Short mmCIF file of C-alpha atoms in Angstrom, two decimals:
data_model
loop_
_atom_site.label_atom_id
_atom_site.label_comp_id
_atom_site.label_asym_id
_atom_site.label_seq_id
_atom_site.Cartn_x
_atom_site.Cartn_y
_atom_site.Cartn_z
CA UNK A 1 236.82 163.24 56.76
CA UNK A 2 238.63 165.71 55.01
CA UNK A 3 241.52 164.18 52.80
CA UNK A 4 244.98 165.36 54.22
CA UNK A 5 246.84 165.20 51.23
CA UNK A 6 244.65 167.26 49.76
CA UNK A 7 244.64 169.93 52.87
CA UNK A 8 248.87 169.65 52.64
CA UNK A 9 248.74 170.43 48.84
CA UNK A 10 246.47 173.62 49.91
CA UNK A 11 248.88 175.28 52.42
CA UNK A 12 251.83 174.57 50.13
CA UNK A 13 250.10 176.74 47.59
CA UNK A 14 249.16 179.04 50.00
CA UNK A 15 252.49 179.00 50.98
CA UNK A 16 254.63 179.75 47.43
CA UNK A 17 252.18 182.42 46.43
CA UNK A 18 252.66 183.96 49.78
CA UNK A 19 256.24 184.31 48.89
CA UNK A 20 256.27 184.84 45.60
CA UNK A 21 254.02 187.99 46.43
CA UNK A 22 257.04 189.13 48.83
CA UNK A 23 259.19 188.57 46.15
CA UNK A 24 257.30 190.14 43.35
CA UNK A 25 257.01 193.22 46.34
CA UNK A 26 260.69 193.33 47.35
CA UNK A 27 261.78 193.19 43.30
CA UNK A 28 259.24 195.93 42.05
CA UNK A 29 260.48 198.36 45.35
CA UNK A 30 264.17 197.54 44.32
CA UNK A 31 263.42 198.76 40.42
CA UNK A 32 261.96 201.96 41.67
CA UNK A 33 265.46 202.89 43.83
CA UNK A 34 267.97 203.67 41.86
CA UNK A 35 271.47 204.53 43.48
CA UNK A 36 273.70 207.35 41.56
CA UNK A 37 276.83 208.62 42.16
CA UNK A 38 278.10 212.40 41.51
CA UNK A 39 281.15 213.60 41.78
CA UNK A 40 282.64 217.32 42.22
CA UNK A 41 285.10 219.32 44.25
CA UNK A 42 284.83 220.43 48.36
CA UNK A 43 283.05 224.02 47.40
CA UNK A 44 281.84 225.32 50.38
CA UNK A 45 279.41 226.85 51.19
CA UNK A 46 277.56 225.13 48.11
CA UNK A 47 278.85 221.82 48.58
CA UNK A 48 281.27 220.17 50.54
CA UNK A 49 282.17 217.04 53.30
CA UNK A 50 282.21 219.52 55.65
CA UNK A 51 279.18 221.03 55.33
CA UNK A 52 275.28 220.12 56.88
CA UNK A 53 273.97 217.51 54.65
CA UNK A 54 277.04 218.35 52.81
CA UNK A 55 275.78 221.69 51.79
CA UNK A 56 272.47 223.29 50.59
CA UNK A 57 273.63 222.48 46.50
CA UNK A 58 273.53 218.53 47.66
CA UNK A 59 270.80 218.79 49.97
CA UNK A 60 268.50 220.03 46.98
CA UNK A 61 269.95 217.36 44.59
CA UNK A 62 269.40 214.58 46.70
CA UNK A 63 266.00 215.82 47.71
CA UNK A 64 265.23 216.29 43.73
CA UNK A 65 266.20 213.16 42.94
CA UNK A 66 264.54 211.40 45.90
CA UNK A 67 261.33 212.39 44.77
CA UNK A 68 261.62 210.78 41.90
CA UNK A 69 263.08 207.25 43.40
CA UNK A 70 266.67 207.74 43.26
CA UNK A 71 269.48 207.30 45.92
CA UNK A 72 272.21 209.55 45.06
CA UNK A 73 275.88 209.54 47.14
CA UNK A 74 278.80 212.14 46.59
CA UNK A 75 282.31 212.29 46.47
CA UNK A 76 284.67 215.09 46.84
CA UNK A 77 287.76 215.10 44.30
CA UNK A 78 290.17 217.39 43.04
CA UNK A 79 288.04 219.36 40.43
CA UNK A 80 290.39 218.06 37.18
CA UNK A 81 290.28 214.73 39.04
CA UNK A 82 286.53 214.75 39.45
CA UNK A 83 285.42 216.53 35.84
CA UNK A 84 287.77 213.41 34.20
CA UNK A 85 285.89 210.34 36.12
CA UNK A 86 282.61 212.19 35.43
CA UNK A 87 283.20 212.40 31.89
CA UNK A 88 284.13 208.43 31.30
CA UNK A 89 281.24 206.98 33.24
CA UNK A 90 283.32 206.41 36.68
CA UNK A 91 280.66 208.27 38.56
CA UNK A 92 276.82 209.35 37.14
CA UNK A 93 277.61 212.81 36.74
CA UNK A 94 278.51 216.04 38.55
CA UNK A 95 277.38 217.89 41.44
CA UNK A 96 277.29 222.09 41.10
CA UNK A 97 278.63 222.90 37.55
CA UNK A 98 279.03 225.67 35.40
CA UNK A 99 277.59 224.98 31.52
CA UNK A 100 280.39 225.29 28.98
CA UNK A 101 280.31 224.24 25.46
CA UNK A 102 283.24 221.92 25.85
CA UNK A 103 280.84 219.87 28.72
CA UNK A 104 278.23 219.30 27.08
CA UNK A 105 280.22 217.17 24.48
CA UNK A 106 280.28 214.86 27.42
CA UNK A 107 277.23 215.76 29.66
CA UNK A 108 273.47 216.47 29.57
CA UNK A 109 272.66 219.20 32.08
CA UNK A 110 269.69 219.66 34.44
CA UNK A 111 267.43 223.08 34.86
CA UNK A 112 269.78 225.48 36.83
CA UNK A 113 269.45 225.12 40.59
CA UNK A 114 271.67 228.38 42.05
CA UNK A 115 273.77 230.83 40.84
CA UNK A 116 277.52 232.10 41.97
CA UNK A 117 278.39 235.33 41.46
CA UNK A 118 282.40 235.29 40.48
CA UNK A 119 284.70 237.89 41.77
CA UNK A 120 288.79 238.68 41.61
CA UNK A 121 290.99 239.69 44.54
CA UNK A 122 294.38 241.51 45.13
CA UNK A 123 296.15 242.70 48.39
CA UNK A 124 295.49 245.97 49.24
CA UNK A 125 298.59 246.95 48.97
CA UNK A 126 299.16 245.96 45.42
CA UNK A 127 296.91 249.09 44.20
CA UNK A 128 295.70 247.20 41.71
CA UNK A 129 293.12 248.08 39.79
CA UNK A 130 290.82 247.71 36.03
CA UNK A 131 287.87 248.92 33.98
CA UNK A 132 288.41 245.45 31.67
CA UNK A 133 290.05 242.12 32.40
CA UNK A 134 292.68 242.91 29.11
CA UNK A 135 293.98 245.85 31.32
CA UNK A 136 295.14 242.27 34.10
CA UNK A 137 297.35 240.53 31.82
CA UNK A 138 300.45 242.01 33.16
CA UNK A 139 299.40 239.82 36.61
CA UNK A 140 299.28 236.18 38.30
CA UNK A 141 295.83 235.22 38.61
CA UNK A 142 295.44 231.76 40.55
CA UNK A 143 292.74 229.14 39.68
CA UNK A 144 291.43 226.29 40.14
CA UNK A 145 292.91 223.40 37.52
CA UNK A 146 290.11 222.39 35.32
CA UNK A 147 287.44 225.03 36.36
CA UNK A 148 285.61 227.35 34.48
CA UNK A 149 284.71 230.30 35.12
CA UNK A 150 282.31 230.82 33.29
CA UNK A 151 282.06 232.91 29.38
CA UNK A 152 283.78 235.91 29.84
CA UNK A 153 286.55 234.72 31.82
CA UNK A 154 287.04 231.90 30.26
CA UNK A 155 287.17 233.80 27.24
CA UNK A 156 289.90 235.65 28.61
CA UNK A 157 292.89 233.89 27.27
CA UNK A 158 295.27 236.98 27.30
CA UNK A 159 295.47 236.40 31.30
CA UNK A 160 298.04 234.80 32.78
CA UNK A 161 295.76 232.06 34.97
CA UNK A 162 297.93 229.79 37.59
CA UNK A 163 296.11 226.82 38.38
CA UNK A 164 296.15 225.05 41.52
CA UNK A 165 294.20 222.01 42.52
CA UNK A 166 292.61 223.42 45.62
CA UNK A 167 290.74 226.46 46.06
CA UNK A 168 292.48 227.61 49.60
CA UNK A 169 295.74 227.21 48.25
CA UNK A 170 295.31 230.67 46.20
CA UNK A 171 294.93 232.10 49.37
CA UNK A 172 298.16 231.07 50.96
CA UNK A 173 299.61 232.13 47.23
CA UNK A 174 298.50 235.03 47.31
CA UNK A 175 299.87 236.19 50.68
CA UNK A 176 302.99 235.05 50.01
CA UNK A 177 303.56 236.98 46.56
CA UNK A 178 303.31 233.93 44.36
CA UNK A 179 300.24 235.36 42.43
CA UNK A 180 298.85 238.99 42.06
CA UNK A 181 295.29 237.64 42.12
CA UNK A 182 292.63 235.46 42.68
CA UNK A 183 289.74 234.48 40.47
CA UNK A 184 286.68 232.92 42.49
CA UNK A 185 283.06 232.32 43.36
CA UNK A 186 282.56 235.00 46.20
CA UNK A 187 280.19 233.24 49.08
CA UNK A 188 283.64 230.63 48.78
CA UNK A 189 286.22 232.43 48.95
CA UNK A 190 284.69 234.67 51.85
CA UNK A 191 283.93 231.76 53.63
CA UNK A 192 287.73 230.13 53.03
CA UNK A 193 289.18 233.53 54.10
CA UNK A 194 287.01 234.08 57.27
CA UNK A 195 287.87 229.99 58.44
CA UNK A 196 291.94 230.96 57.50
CA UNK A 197 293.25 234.15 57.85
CA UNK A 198 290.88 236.62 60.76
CA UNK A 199 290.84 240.20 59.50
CA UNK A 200 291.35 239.45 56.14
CA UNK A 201 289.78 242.43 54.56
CA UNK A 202 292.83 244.63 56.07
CA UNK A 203 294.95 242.84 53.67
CA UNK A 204 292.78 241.41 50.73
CA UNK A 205 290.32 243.41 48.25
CA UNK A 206 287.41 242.10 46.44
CA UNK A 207 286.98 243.94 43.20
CA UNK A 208 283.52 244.87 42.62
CA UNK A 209 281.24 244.58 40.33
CA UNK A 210 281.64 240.55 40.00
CA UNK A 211 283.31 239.97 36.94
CA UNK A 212 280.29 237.75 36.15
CA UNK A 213 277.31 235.74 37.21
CA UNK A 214 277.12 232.04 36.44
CA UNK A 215 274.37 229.44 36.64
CA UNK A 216 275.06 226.13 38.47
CA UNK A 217 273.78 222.77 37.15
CA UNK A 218 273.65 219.23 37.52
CA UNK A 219 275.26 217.23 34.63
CA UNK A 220 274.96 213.38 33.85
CA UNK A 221 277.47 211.91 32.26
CA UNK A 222 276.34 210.60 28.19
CA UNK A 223 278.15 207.76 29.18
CA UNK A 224 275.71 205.97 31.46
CA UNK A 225 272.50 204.45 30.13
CA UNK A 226 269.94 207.02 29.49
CA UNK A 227 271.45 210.13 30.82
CA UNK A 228 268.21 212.16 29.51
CA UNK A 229 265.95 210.14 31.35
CA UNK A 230 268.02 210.57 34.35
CA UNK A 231 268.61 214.03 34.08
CA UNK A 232 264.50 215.10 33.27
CA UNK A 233 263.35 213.05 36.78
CA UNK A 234 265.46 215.42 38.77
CA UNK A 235 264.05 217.96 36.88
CA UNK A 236 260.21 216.75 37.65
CA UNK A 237 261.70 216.67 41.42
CA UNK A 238 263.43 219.50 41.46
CA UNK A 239 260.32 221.08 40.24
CA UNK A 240 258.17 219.65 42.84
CA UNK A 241 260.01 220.69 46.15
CA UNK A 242 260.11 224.30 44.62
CA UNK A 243 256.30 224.22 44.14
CA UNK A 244 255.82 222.69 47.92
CA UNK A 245 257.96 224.73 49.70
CA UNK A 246 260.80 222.22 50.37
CA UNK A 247 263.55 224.18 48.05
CA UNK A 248 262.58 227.09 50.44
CA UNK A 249 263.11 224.96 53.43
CA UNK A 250 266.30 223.57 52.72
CA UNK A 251 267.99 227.45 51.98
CA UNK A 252 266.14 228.77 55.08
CA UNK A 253 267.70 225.41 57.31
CA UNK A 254 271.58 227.07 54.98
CA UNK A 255 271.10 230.43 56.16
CA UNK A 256 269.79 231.27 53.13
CA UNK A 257 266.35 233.04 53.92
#
């Protein structure tokens, strides 16, 4: 007869390493996930609550980053509001930003993933007009509090720049006489002056050429562990859904192709 003790002793065995295998499973899939959080401002049409997927600038992060087993969630902030959690370690990093100097004191940027051409606006009827930003300094130029706008403008420091903490309310400043100008990314402000004020471009000129053309990033803050390591696997993702065809996708799905 076969000893029952020894058949009970058997399927407990059987029984611990079948969970301990679960366990060993669920524990190794959990290191592989990682969750981050970035933080920027609502910039549509590159990123924004609003937005599908909340725009085609987060919809190529997250994919990036997926690829290479992370989980990443974003919040929308006042930019000043945002760029100060991001910098002590509140949230992982930021979503969409321009390089500086002064950042990367406090970040460690990713390959550039877009680019924003930047462009200033007047009212038509203000006649204004420039060969060189010196020849502005006599105006109001709104702004967004904390932004940069990249090298040459924010070289600029003979220009009288008005911040404000949210990109549309330039718009309603400008109308009203409270600035002369606005300083912006174009697709943005097009887009926030199509949604606000119909038949805009009777009232409001876009200078051309754009006073410049800036890079966008992604930037991890040097205050989380191992920003580097964080920042080169979205690079090894973001260089795999170029190479496959998914970056394409995800523009095409924006209106982008």
């Amino acid at each position: 007869m076969i000893n029952q003790e020894l058949v009970r002793t058997f399927l407990f065995v059987c029984a611990c390493s079948t969970i301990t295998c679960i366990t060993l499973n669920t524990s190794a899939k959990a290191e592989t996930i990682r969750s981050l959080s970035l933080v920027s401002v609502n910039w549509e049409p590159y990123y924004g609550d609003n937005l599908l997927n909340q725009g085609y600038i987060a919809e190529l992060t997250k994919t990036a980053f997926e690829r290479e087993g992370y989980k990443v969630k974003f919040t929308f902030l006042p930019w000043k509001r945002a760029l100060k959690h991001a910098a002590l370690g509140r949230y992982d990093g930021l979503l969409g930003a321009y390089l500086t100097e002064e950042r990367t004191k406090n970040f460690v940027y990713s390959k550039p993933i877009s680019e924003v051409q930047t462009v200033l606006l007047s009212l038509k009827k203000s006649s204004i007009q420039f060969d060189e930003l010196r020849q502005l300094s006599p105006y109001k130029i709104g702004v967004i509090r904390g932004a940069s706008g990249g090298g040459v403008f924010d070289a600029a420091t003979y220009l009288n720049k008005i911040p404000v903490d949210l990109p549309d309310q330039n718009i309603e400043k400008l109308i009203n006489g409270r600035i002369d100008m606005i300083f912006s990314g174009k697709e943005h402000i097009i887009r926030s002056l199509n949604h606000k004020l119909p038949n805009w471009d009777r009232l409001i000129k876009i200078h051309q050429p754009a006073v410049q053309e800036n890079l966008i990033y992604n930037a991890i803050s040097k205050m989380v562990t191992n920003p580097e390591k964080i920042i080169n696997a979205f690079n090894r993702g973001f260089t795999k859904i170029k190479a496959d065809g998914t970056f394409d996708e995800i523009l095409a799905k924006h209106g982008y192709r």
